[in-house]
Coordinates of C-alpha atoms (C1' of nucleotides) in Angstrom, one line a residue:
Chain A
M1 CA -4.0 98.4 284.4
G2 CA -5.3 100.7 287.1
L3 CA -3.1 103.4 288.3
K4 CA -4.7 105.5 291.0
Q5 CA -6.4 102.7 292.8
S6 CA -3.4 102.1 295.0
T7 CA -3.3 105.7 296.2
S8 CA -7.0 106.4 296.5
K9 CA -7.9 103.1 298.1
A10 CA -5.0 103.1 300.6
A11 CA -5.6 106.7 301.5
A12 CA -9.4 106.8 301.4
K13 CA -11.0 104.1 303.5
P14 CA -9.2 102.0 306.1
R15 CA -12.2 99.7 306.2
E16 CA -12.5 96.9 308.7
A17 CA -9.8 94.2 308.3
A18 CA -8.5 96.3 305.4
A19 CA -8.2 93.5 302.9
P20 CA -6.7 95.0 299.8
S21 CA -6.0 91.4 298.8
G22 CA -7.5 90.0 295.7
S23 CA -9.7 90.7 292.9
Q24 CA -10.1 94.3 292.0
T25 CA -12.3 93.6 289.0
L26 CA -14.7 91.5 290.9
L27 CA -14.9 94.0 293.8
R28 CA -15.5 96.9 291.4
G29 CA -18.1 94.9 289.6
L30 CA -19.9 94.4 292.9
D31 CA -19.6 98.1 293.6
V32 CA -21.3 98.8 290.4
L33 CA -24.1 96.4 291.3
E34 CA -24.6 98.0 294.7
A35 CA -24.6 101.5 293.2
A36 CA -27.5 100.5 291.0
A37 CA -29.4 99.1 294.1
S38 CA -30.1 102.6 295.3
G39 CA -32.0 103.5 292.2
V40 CA -31.5 104.1 288.5
I41 CA -28.1 105.5 287.8
G42 CA -26.5 106.8 284.6
L43 CA -23.1 105.8 283.4
A44 CA -21.6 109.2 284.2
D45 CA -22.9 109.2 287.7
L46 CA -21.8 105.7 288.1
A47 CA -18.3 106.4 287.1
A48 CA -18.2 109.5 289.3
R49 CA -19.6 107.7 292.3
L50 CA -17.1 104.9 292.2
E51 CA -14.2 106.9 291.0
L52 CA -13.8 104.9 287.9
T53 CA -13.2 106.0 284.3
R54 CA -16.1 105.9 282.0
S55 CA -14.5 103.1 280.1
T56 CA -14.1 100.9 283.1
A57 CA -17.5 101.6 284.5
H58 CA -19.0 100.9 281.1
R59 CA -17.2 97.7 280.6
L60 CA -18.1 96.4 284.1
A61 CA -21.7 97.5 283.7
S62 CA -22.0 95.9 280.3
V63 CA -20.9 92.5 281.6
L64 CA -23.5 92.8 284.4
V65 CA -26.1 93.7 281.8
E66 CA -25.1 90.8 279.6
R67 CA -25.5 88.5 282.6
R68 CA -28.8 90.1 283.5
Y69 CA -27.6 91.4 286.9
L70 CA -28.4 94.9 285.7
A71 CA -30.9 96.2 283.2
F72 CA -30.1 99.2 281.1
A73 CA -32.5 101.7 279.6
P74 CA -30.7 103.8 277.0
R75 CA -31.4 107.3 278.1
E76 CA -32.2 106.4 281.6
G77 CA -29.5 104.4 283.3
Y78 CA -28.9 101.1 285.0
T79 CA -31.3 99.3 287.4
L80 CA -31.1 96.0 289.1
G81 CA -31.8 93.1 286.7
P82 CA -33.9 90.0 286.8
K83 CA -31.0 87.8 287.8
L84 CA -31.1 89.3 291.2
L85 CA -34.8 88.4 291.5
E86 CA -33.8 84.9 290.8
L87 CA -30.8 84.7 293.1
G88 CA -32.7 86.5 295.8
F89 CA -35.4 83.9 295.5
S90 CA -32.8 81.1 295.6
A91 CA -31.2 82.6 298.6
R92 CA -34.5 82.5 300.4
Q93 CA -35.0 78.9 299.4
Q94 CA -31.6 78.0 300.9
M95 CA -32.4 79.3 304.3
N96 CA -34.8 76.8 305.5
I97 CA -35.7 78.9 308.5
I98 CA -37.3 81.3 306.1
R99 CA -39.2 78.6 304.3
I100 CA -40.4 77.0 307.5
A101 CA -41.3 80.2 309.3
A102 CA -43.0 82.0 306.4
P103 CA -46.5 80.6 306.8
H104 CA -46.4 81.2 310.6
L105 CA -45.2 84.8 310.1
E106 CA -48.0 85.3 307.6
A107 CA -50.6 84.0 310.1
L108 CA -49.3 86.2 312.9
S109 CA -49.3 89.2 310.6
V110 CA -52.9 88.6 309.6
A111 CA -54.0 88.0 313.2
T112 CA -52.3 91.1 314.6
E113 CA -52.3 93.5 311.6
D114 CA -48.8 94.5 312.6
T115 CA -45.4 94.1 310.9
V116 CA -43.6 90.9 311.4
H117 CA -39.8 90.4 311.1
L118 CA -37.7 87.2 311.1
G119 CA -34.0 87.4 311.9
V120 CA -30.9 85.5 312.9
Q121 CA -27.6 86.4 314.6
E122 CA -24.7 87.2 312.3
G123 CA -21.6 88.1 314.1
A124 CA -22.4 90.7 316.7
L125 CA -25.5 91.9 314.7
A126 CA -29.1 90.9 314.0
L127 CA -29.7 90.1 310.4
Y128 CA -33.2 90.6 309.0
L129 CA -34.2 87.7 306.9
D130 CA -37.8 88.4 306.2
K131 CA -40.4 91.1 306.7
I132 CA -44.1 91.0 306.3
P133 CA -45.7 94.4 306.3
G134 CA -48.7 94.9 308.5
R135 CA -52.1 96.2 307.4
R136 CA -51.6 99.4 309.3
R137 CA -50.2 102.3 307.4
V138 CA -47.0 102.5 309.5
E139 CA -43.7 102.3 307.8
I140 CA -41.1 100.3 309.7
G141 CA -37.7 101.4 308.6
S142 CA -36.0 98.0 308.0
R143 CA -34.8 96.2 305.0
V144 CA -34.4 92.5 304.4
G145 CA -30.7 91.7 304.3
E146 CA -29.8 94.6 306.6
R147 CA -28.2 94.3 310.0
Q148 CA -29.1 96.0 313.2
P149 CA -27.6 96.1 316.7
L150 CA -28.4 93.1 319.0
T151 CA -29.0 95.1 322.2
T152 CA -31.3 97.8 321.0
T153 CA -33.8 95.9 318.9
G154 CA -36.5 93.5 319.9
L155 CA -35.3 91.0 317.4
G156 CA -31.8 91.3 318.7
K157 CA -32.6 91.0 322.3
A158 CA -34.6 87.8 321.7
L159 CA -31.5 86.4 320.0
I160 CA -29.2 86.9 323.0
L161 CA -31.7 85.9 325.7
D162 CA -29.5 82.9 326.6
E163 CA -26.2 84.6 326.8
S164 CA -24.3 85.2 330.0
E165 CA -24.5 88.6 331.7
E166 CA -20.8 89.1 330.9
R167 CA -21.6 88.7 327.2
W168 CA -24.5 91.0 327.6
H169 CA -22.2 93.6 328.9
E170 CA -19.8 93.2 326.1
L171 CA -22.5 93.5 323.5
F172 CA -24.1 96.4 325.1
M173 CA -20.9 98.4 325.3
A174 CA -20.1 97.4 321.7
D175 CA -23.5 98.7 320.4
L176 CA -23.8 101.8 322.4
G177 CA -20.1 102.7 322.5
A178 CA -19.3 106.0 324.1
R179 CA -23.0 106.8 324.7
A180 CA -23.2 104.0 327.2
S181 CA -23.2 104.9 330.9
E182 CA -22.8 102.3 333.6
N183 CA -26.2 103.4 334.9
A184 CA -27.9 102.9 331.5
F185 CA -26.5 99.4 331.4
R186 CA -27.9 98.6 334.9
I187 CA -31.4 99.6 333.8
W188 CA -31.1 97.6 330.6
L189 CA -29.7 94.6 332.5
K190 CA -32.6 94.6 334.8
R191 CA -35.0 94.5 331.9
M192 CA -33.0 91.8 330.1
R193 CA -33.2 89.6 333.2
A194 CA -37.0 89.9 333.2
Y195 CA -37.1 89.2 329.4
A196 CA -34.9 86.1 329.8
R197 CA -37.1 84.9 332.6
D198 CA -40.3 85.4 330.6
G199 CA -38.9 84.1 327.3
H200 CA -39.8 87.2 325.3
A201 CA -38.5 90.7 324.9
F202 CA -39.8 94.2 324.2
D203 CA -38.4 97.1 322.4
L204 CA -39.7 100.4 323.8
E205 CA -38.7 102.9 321.2
E206 CA -35.0 102.3 321.8
N207 CA -34.0 101.6 318.3
E208 CA -36.5 103.6 316.3
D209 CA -38.5 106.4 317.6
R210 CA -42.2 105.8 318.0
I211 CA -41.8 102.1 317.2
R212 CA -42.4 99.4 319.8
C213 CA -41.8 95.7 319.3
V214 CA -42.6 92.4 320.9
S215 CA -40.2 89.6 320.2
A216 CA -39.3 86.0 321.1
P217 CA -36.7 83.4 320.2
I218 CA -37.0 80.4 317.9
R219 CA -35.1 77.3 319.1
E220 CA -33.8 74.5 317.1
A221 CA -33.3 70.8 318.1
G222 CA -31.1 71.0 321.2
G223 CA -32.5 74.2 322.4
R224 CA -30.1 76.7 320.9
I225 CA -31.6 80.0 319.8
A226 CA -31.5 79.8 316.0
A227 CA -33.6 82.8 315.1
S228 CA -36.2 85.2 316.5
I229 CA -39.3 87.0 315.4
S230 CA -40.6 90.4 316.3
L231 CA -43.9 92.2 315.9
S232 CA -43.5 95.9 315.4
S233 CA -46.0 98.8 315.3
A234 CA -46.4 102.5 316.1
A235 CA -46.3 103.2 319.9
Q236 CA -49.9 104.4 319.7
Y237 CA -51.1 100.8 319.0
M238 CA -48.7 99.3 321.5
S239 CA -50.2 99.9 325.0
D240 CA -48.5 97.9 327.8
S241 CA -51.5 95.6 328.1
R242 CA -51.6 94.9 324.4
M243 CA -47.9 94.1 324.4
E244 CA -48.4 91.6 327.2
Q245 CA -51.2 90.0 325.1
L246 CA -49.1 90.0 321.9
A247 CA -46.2 88.4 323.8
K248 CA -48.4 85.3 324.2
E249 CA -49.2 85.2 320.5
V250 CA -45.6 85.8 319.5
K251 CA -44.5 83.0 321.8
A252 CA -47.2 80.7 320.4
T253 CA -45.8 81.4 317.0
T254 CA -42.2 80.8 317.9
A255 CA -43.1 77.6 319.7
A256 CA -44.8 76.3 316.6
I257 CA -41.8 77.1 314.5
S258 CA -39.4 75.7 317.0
R259 CA -41.4 72.5 317.0
E260 CA -41.0 72.2 313.3
L261 CA -37.2 72.6 313.8
G262 CA -37.2 69.7 316.2
W263 CA -37.2 71.5 319.5
R264 CA -39.3 69.4 321.9
G265 CA -38.2 71.1 325.1
D266 CA -40.5 73.1 327.4
P267 CA -40.4 76.8 327.0
P268 CA -37.6 78.0 329.4
R269 CA -39.3 78.1 332.8
A270 CA -43.1 78.2 333.2
Chain B
M1 CA -2.4 85.4 284.4
G2 CA -4.7 82.7 283.1
L3 CA -3.4 80.3 280.5
K4 CA -6.0 77.8 279.4
Q5 CA -9.0 80.1 279.4
S6 CA -8.4 81.1 275.8
T7 CA -8.3 77.5 274.6
S8 CA -11.0 76.1 276.8
K9 CA -13.4 78.9 276.4
A10 CA -13.1 79.2 272.7
A11 CA -13.4 75.5 272.2
A12 CA -16.0 74.6 274.8
K13 CA -19.1 76.7 274.5
P14 CA -19.8 79.0 271.6
R15 CA -22.6 80.7 273.6
E16 CA -25.0 83.1 272.1
A17 CA -23.3 86.3 270.8
A18 CA -20.0 84.8 271.9
A19 CA -18.6 87.8 273.7
P20 CA -15.1 87.1 274.8
S21 CA -14.9 90.9 275.4
G22 CA -14.2 92.1 278.8
S23 CA -13.8 91.2 282.4
Q24 CA -12.7 87.6 283.0
T25 CA -12.5 88.1 286.7
L26 CA -16.0 89.5 287.1
L27 CA -17.5 86.9 284.8
R28 CA -15.8 84.1 286.8
G29 CA -17.0 85.7 290.0
L30 CA -20.5 85.6 288.7
D31 CA -20.0 82.0 287.7
V32 CA -19.0 81.2 291.3
L33 CA -22.1 83.0 292.6
E34 CA -24.4 81.0 290.3
A35 CA -22.7 77.8 291.1
A36 CA -23.7 78.3 294.7
A37 CA -27.3 79.1 293.7
S38 CA -28.0 75.4 293.0
G39 CA -27.1 74.4 296.5
V40 CA -24.2 74.2 298.9
I41 CA -21.0 73.5 297.1
G42 CA -17.5 72.9 298.4
L43 CA -14.4 74.5 297.1
A44 CA -13.1 71.4 295.3
D45 CA -16.4 70.9 293.5
L46 CA -16.6 74.6 292.7
A47 CA -13.2 74.6 291.2
A48 CA -14.0 71.4 289.2
R49 CA -17.3 72.7 288.0
L50 CA -16.0 75.9 286.7
E51 CA -12.6 74.6 285.5
L52 CA -10.7 76.9 287.7
T53 CA -7.7 76.1 290.0
R54 CA -8.4 75.8 293.7
S55 CA -6.5 79.0 294.2
T56 CA -8.6 81.1 291.9
A57 CA -11.9 79.6 293.0
H58 CA -10.9 80.3 296.6
R59 CA -9.9 83.8 295.9
L60 CA -13.1 84.7 294.1
A61 CA -15.3 82.9 296.6
S62 CA -13.5 84.7 299.5
V63 CA -14.2 88.1 298.0
L64 CA -17.8 87.1 297.6
V65 CA -18.0 85.9 301.2
E66 CA -16.4 89.1 302.4
R67 CA -19.0 91.1 300.6
R68 CA -21.7 88.8 301.9
Y69 CA -22.8 87.5 298.5
L70 CA -21.9 84.1 299.7
A71 CA -21.9 82.4 303.1
F72 CA -19.3 79.8 304.0
A73 CA -19.5 77.0 306.5
P74 CA -16.1 75.5 307.1
R75 CA -16.6 71.8 306.4
E76 CA -19.8 72.3 304.4
G77 CA -19.3 74.7 301.5
Y78 CA -20.6 77.9 300.1
T79 CA -24.2 79.0 300.0
L80 CA -25.9 82.2 298.8
G81 CA -25.4 85.0 301.3
P82 CA -27.6 87.7 302.8
K83 CA -26.5 90.3 300.4
L84 CA -28.6 88.5 297.7
L85 CA -31.6 88.7 300.0
E86 CA -31.1 92.4 300.1
L87 CA -30.5 92.9 296.4
G88 CA -33.3 90.7 295.5
F89 CA -35.6 92.7 297.7
S90 CA -34.3 96.0 296.2
A91 CA -34.8 94.6 292.7
R92 CA -38.4 93.9 293.5
Q93 CA -38.8 97.4 294.9
Q94 CA -37.5 98.8 291.6
M95 CA -40.0 97.1 289.5
N96 CA -43.1 99.0 290.4
I97 CA -45.3 96.5 288.6
I98 CA -44.4 94.0 291.3
R99 CA -45.2 96.3 294.1
I100 CA -48.5 97.4 292.7
A101 CA -49.6 94.0 291.6
A102 CA -48.5 92.1 294.8
P103 CA -51.7 92.6 296.9
H104 CA -53.9 91.8 293.9
L105 CA -52.0 88.6 293.2
E106 CA -52.3 87.7 296.9
A107 CA -56.0 88.2 296.9
L108 CA -56.5 86.2 293.7
S109 CA -54.4 83.4 295.1
V110 CA -56.4 83.3 298.3
A111 CA -59.7 83.4 296.4
T112 CA -58.8 80.6 294.0
E113 CA -56.3 78.5 296.0
D114 CA -54.2 78.2 292.9
T115 CA -50.7 79.4 291.9
V116 CA -50.4 83.0 290.6
H117 CA -47.7 84.3 288.4
L118 CA -46.8 87.8 287.3
G119 CA -44.6 88.3 284.2
V120 CA -43.4 90.7 281.6
Q121 CA -42.0 90.4 278.1
E122 CA -38.2 90.5 277.9
G123 CA -37.0 90.1 274.3
A124 CA -38.7 87.2 272.8
L125 CA -39.4 85.5 276.1
A126 CA -41.7 85.8 279.1
L127 CA -39.9 86.8 282.3
Y128 CA -41.4 85.6 285.6
L129 CA -41.4 88.4 288.1
D130 CA -43.4 87.0 290.9
K131 CA -45.0 83.8 292.1
I132 CA -47.5 83.1 294.8
P133 CA -47.8 79.4 295.5
G134 CA -51.4 78.2 295.8
R135 CA -52.8 76.2 298.8
R136 CA -53.0 73.0 296.8
R137 CA -50.1 70.7 297.0
V138 CA -49.2 71.0 293.3
E139 CA -45.7 72.1 292.4
I140 CA -45.5 74.4 289.5
G141 CA -42.1 74.2 287.9
S142 CA -41.3 77.8 287.5
R143 CA -38.8 80.1 289.2
V144 CA -38.9 83.8 289.6
G145 CA -36.3 85.4 287.3
E146 CA -36.6 82.6 284.8
R147 CA -37.7 83.0 281.2
Q148 CA -40.1 80.8 279.3
P149 CA -41.4 80.9 275.7
L150 CA -44.1 83.4 274.8
T151 CA -46.2 81.1 272.6
T152 CA -46.5 78.1 274.8
T153 CA -47.3 79.5 278.2
G154 CA -50.4 81.2 279.4
L155 CA -48.4 84.1 280.7
G156 CA -46.7 84.5 277.4
K157 CA -49.7 84.3 275.2
A158 CA -51.4 87.1 277.3
L159 CA -48.4 89.3 276.7
I160 CA -48.6 89.0 272.9
L161 CA -52.4 89.3 272.5
D162 CA -52.1 92.6 270.7
E163 CA -49.4 91.6 268.2
S164 CA -50.0 91.2 264.5
E165 CA -50.5 87.7 263.0
E166 CA -47.2 88.0 261.2
R167 CA -45.5 88.6 264.5
W168 CA -47.4 85.7 266.0
H169 CA -46.0 83.5 263.2
E170 CA -42.5 84.6 263.8
L171 CA -42.7 84.0 267.5
F172 CA -44.3 80.7 267.0
M173 CA -41.7 79.5 264.7
A174 CA -38.9 80.8 266.9
D175 CA -40.3 79.0 269.9
L176 CA -41.1 75.7 268.4
G177 CA -38.3 75.6 265.8
A178 CA -38.1 72.5 263.8
R179 CA -41.0 70.8 265.6
A180 CA -43.5 73.4 264.2
S181 CA -45.7 72.2 261.4
E182 CA -47.8 74.6 259.4
N183 CA -50.8 72.8 260.5
A184 CA -49.9 73.1 264.2
F185 CA -49.6 76.8 263.6
R186 CA -53.0 77.0 262.1
I187 CA -54.6 75.4 265.1
W188 CA -52.7 77.6 267.4
L189 CA -53.5 80.7 265.4
K190 CA -57.2 79.9 265.6
R191 CA -57.0 79.7 269.4
M192 CA -55.0 82.9 269.6
R193 CA -57.6 84.8 267.6
A194 CA -60.2 83.7 270.1
Y195 CA -58.0 84.6 273.0
A196 CA -57.3 88.1 271.5
R197 CA -61.1 88.6 271.0
D198 CA -61.9 87.5 274.6
G199 CA -59.0 89.4 276.3
H200 CA -57.7 86.3 278.1
A201 CA -55.7 83.2 277.2
F202 CA -55.4 79.6 278.3
D203 CA -52.6 77.1 278.4
L204 CA -53.8 73.6 278.0
E205 CA -50.8 71.5 279.1
E206 CA -48.8 72.9 276.2
N207 CA -45.8 74.1 278.2
E208 CA -45.9 71.7 281.2
D209 CA -47.6 68.4 281.3
R210 CA -50.7 68.2 283.5
I211 CA -50.6 71.9 284.2
R212 CA -53.3 74.3 282.9
C213 CA -53.3 78.0 283.1
V214 CA -55.7 81.0 282.7
S215 CA -54.0 84.3 281.9
A216 CA -54.8 87.9 281.0
P217 CA -52.8 91.0 280.2
I218 CA -52.2 94.1 282.3
R219 CA -52.3 97.4 280.4
E220 CA -50.5 100.6 281.3
A221 CA -51.7 104.1 280.6
G222 CA -52.1 104.2 276.8
G223 CA -53.2 100.7 276.6
R224 CA -50.0 98.9 275.8
I225 CA -49.6 95.5 277.4
A226 CA -47.1 95.9 280.2
A227 CA -47.4 92.6 282.0
S228 CA -49.6 89.7 282.5
I229 CA -50.7 87.3 285.2
S230 CA -51.6 83.7 285.0
L231 CA -53.3 81.2 287.3
S232 CA -52.0 77.7 287.2
S233 CA -53.1 74.4 288.6
A234 CA -53.1 70.7 287.9
A235 CA -55.4 69.8 285.0
Q236 CA -57.7 67.8 287.4
Y237 CA -58.7 71.1 289.1
M238 CA -59.1 72.9 285.7
S239 CA -62.3 71.8 284.0
D240 CA -63.4 73.8 281.0
S241 CA -66.2 75.3 283.0
R242 CA -64.0 76.3 285.9
M243 CA -61.5 77.9 283.5
E244 CA -64.2 80.1 282.0
Q245 CA -65.2 81.1 285.5
L246 CA -61.6 81.8 286.5
A247 CA -61.0 83.8 283.3
K248 CA -63.5 86.3 284.7
E249 CA -61.7 86.5 288.1
V250 CA -58.3 86.9 286.4
K251 CA -59.6 89.7 284.2
A252 CA -61.1 91.4 287.1
T253 CA -57.7 91.3 288.8
T254 CA -55.8 92.6 285.7
A255 CA -58.4 95.3 285.3
A256 CA -57.8 96.5 288.8
I257 CA -54.0 96.5 288.4
S258 CA -54.3 98.2 285.0
R259 CA -56.4 100.9 286.6
E260 CA -53.7 101.5 289.1
L261 CA -51.2 101.9 286.2
G262 CA -53.4 104.6 284.7
W263 CA -55.2 102.6 282.0
R264 CA -58.7 104.0 281.9
G265 CA -59.8 102.4 278.6
D266 CA -62.4 99.8 278.2
P267 CA -61.4 96.2 278.2
P268 CA -60.6 95.4 274.5
R269 CA -64.0 94.8 272.9
A270 CA -67.1 94.0 274.9
Chain C
dT1 C1' -2.4 61.1 322.6
dT2 C1' -0.4 60.7 317.9
dG3 C1' -0.7 60.5 313.0
dC4 C1' -2.9 61.1 308.9
dA5 C1' -5.7 62.8 304.9
dG6 C1' -8.3 66.1 303.0
dA7 C1' -9.5 70.8 303.2
dA8 C1' -8.4 75.6 303.6
dT9 C1' -5.3 79.2 303.0
dT10 C1' -1.0 81.7 301.6
dT11 C1' 2.9 82.7 298.7
dC12 C1' 5.1 84.3 294.6
dA13 C1' 7.1 84.7 289.9
dT14 C1' 4.9 85.3 285.5
dA15 C1' 2.5 87.3 281.5
dT16 C1' -2.4 87.6 280.6
dT17 C1' -5.8 90.5 281.1
dA18 C1' -7.9 94.9 282.9
dT19 C1' -7.1 99.5 282.5
dG20 C1' -8.0 104.4 281.0
dG21 C1' -7.0 107.9 277.7
dG22 C1' -8.8 109.2 273.8
dA23 C1' -11.1 108.6 269.4
dT24 C1' -15.6 107.7 267.2
dA25 C1' -20.4 107.5 266.7
dA26 C1' -25.1 108.4 267.8
dA27 C1' -28.7 110.9 270.0
dA28 C1' -30.7 114.7 272.1
dT29 C1' -30.8 119.7 272.8
dT30 C1' -29.7 124.3 271.3
Chain D
dA1 C1' -26.8 123.4 261.6
dA2 C1' -24.1 123.5 265.6
dT3 C1' -23.4 121.8 270.2
dT4 C1' -23.7 119.0 274.1
dT5 C1' -24.4 114.7 276.1
dT6 C1' -24.3 109.9 276.0
dA7 C1' -22.8 105.5 274.3
dT8 C1' -19.3 102.5 272.4
dC9 C1' -14.9 101.1 270.8
dC10 C1' -9.7 100.8 270.4
dC11 C1' -5.2 99.8 271.9
dA12 C1' -0.5 100.3 274.1
dT13 C1' 0.8 99.7 278.8
dA14 C1' 1.8 97.5 283.1
dA15 C1' -0.8 96.5 286.9
dT16 C1' -3.3 92.9 288.4
dA17 C1' -5.1 88.1 288.3
dT18 C1' -3.3 83.7 287.8
dG19 C1' -2.1 78.7 289.1
dA20 C1' 1.5 75.6 290.9
dA21 C1' 3.2 74.5 295.0
dA22 C1' 4.0 75.1 299.7
dT23 C1' 2.0 75.6 304.2
dT24 C1' -1.3 75.5 307.8
dC25 C1' -5.8 73.8 309.7
dT26 C1' -9.1 70.6 311.1
dG27 C1' -11.5 66.5 311.9
dC28 C1' -11.1 61.7 312.5
dA29 C1' -9.0 57.3 313.2
dA30 C1' -5.9 54.4 315.4

DNA sequence: TTGCAGAATTTCATATTATGGGATAAAATT
DNA sequence: AATTTTATCCCATAATATGAAATTCTGCAA
């Protein structure tokens, strides 16, 4: 079987947890899939990018084509196949938060004309589950399935509103790393306290330049924060007064979704 | 390595094309993925369903979890993971027909309150690319990524409107198989001629009971049929007169999309 | 608390299956 | 026609996936 994988892999990337355990063929197959996610890619490029021989790349890709995970156009290359449409659709169906929230997000997007995101916490990151582009011609650089820091995004801040200040500190340091001064944390902490009190959060161009967000948490039965939504737009549309106004609308939306999830409690403080 | 795969696979399912070539591990990995698509599934069930040992099922599933293709809840089981949301999203982006058509489909759905489908031809089948559920509480049994016959669905008929009558005959026989009488074909042919003349097609409960559809083709630059859309609802909402009315709306929608694809020609006959 | 049963994970010797070099064929480009 | 690029296939080799069994976890009952 393979020869140079042991050398190249051990030497090249000491990824997190470094799990060389397991199924090389499956891992390589997934690599092929993901290589095609970034756009059409020919066999030669594919093999080069993944450091596989043409034979191996071809064999793996052929299996994926046969199973409809990839589509192949003879002189063009490989693209993602219809099976991924299907599985993506099924994945959405399985996350009931997405199903339940969808109509509410849609309504909020129509009412405000801005981009709406839905997300949950996954590990120490915020995972984007859904995105409804606004009517304005502002591109928000986010992709469904992607993860972003918890402490520098509106979505993320709303997810950790209930955490202790110790935990906040941990997360802040983890996200900002070396760039985090104690002073920067104090400013951020002060804001977070206000957000926690008010039950909503803002993002003032911290994560992405010229983009401001308003966000709020969704609570499930029992009160735990299960998800959050954010409303994003270019700073020019996001005056302080409009953000305060939007906060009310966002909270009305999260309240409605929370109610569907069985949360009957009052919004935290009044 | 494996022992019984050669016996069980050869004996069990002589699938189409019967390709024992290639990558067992990758194929099994994909099997695991698809097993989780139908709902949460525990390791034991997973192993049983795929006729794998617990070890193997566990190893494959663990790789998929690590890569975020599956999510795992300790006492619950495996579900589809966020990576599939991401790849599904990317797959949509890569099919520009979906991107271009989406707002038009949305508008049509809002205007009619019925379910809108977008599809293309893939081999001898119609592939569903997008689905926008209508406001009515009617469940249309279709899934994005799935394939349906060309000759018995509204979407499919619109896709083959330009084909020769010989080709129609071939496809009809292929879809209906033994159940197809020459007489049934003659009736169908007569309708198809009318559909081809009018530039739209109907589905009168042929594919799914109590469901009627109105459909029309989308043409790309050069006039070739690149896709089609259909509007589906329960038969009770689909009187003959309303279907004629809807045909106009559907054709207006496909015309708009075709124009965006560069088709400047007249609608076929006037 | 203790014990138990089922689930989850790990280990390891074995040989089946993936591998990659190269050969072949088929298009495109010159 | 000659050449380059791309696609597919073949096959000896041994690296990798495999499954039986052992071990660790976890929740629940007694």
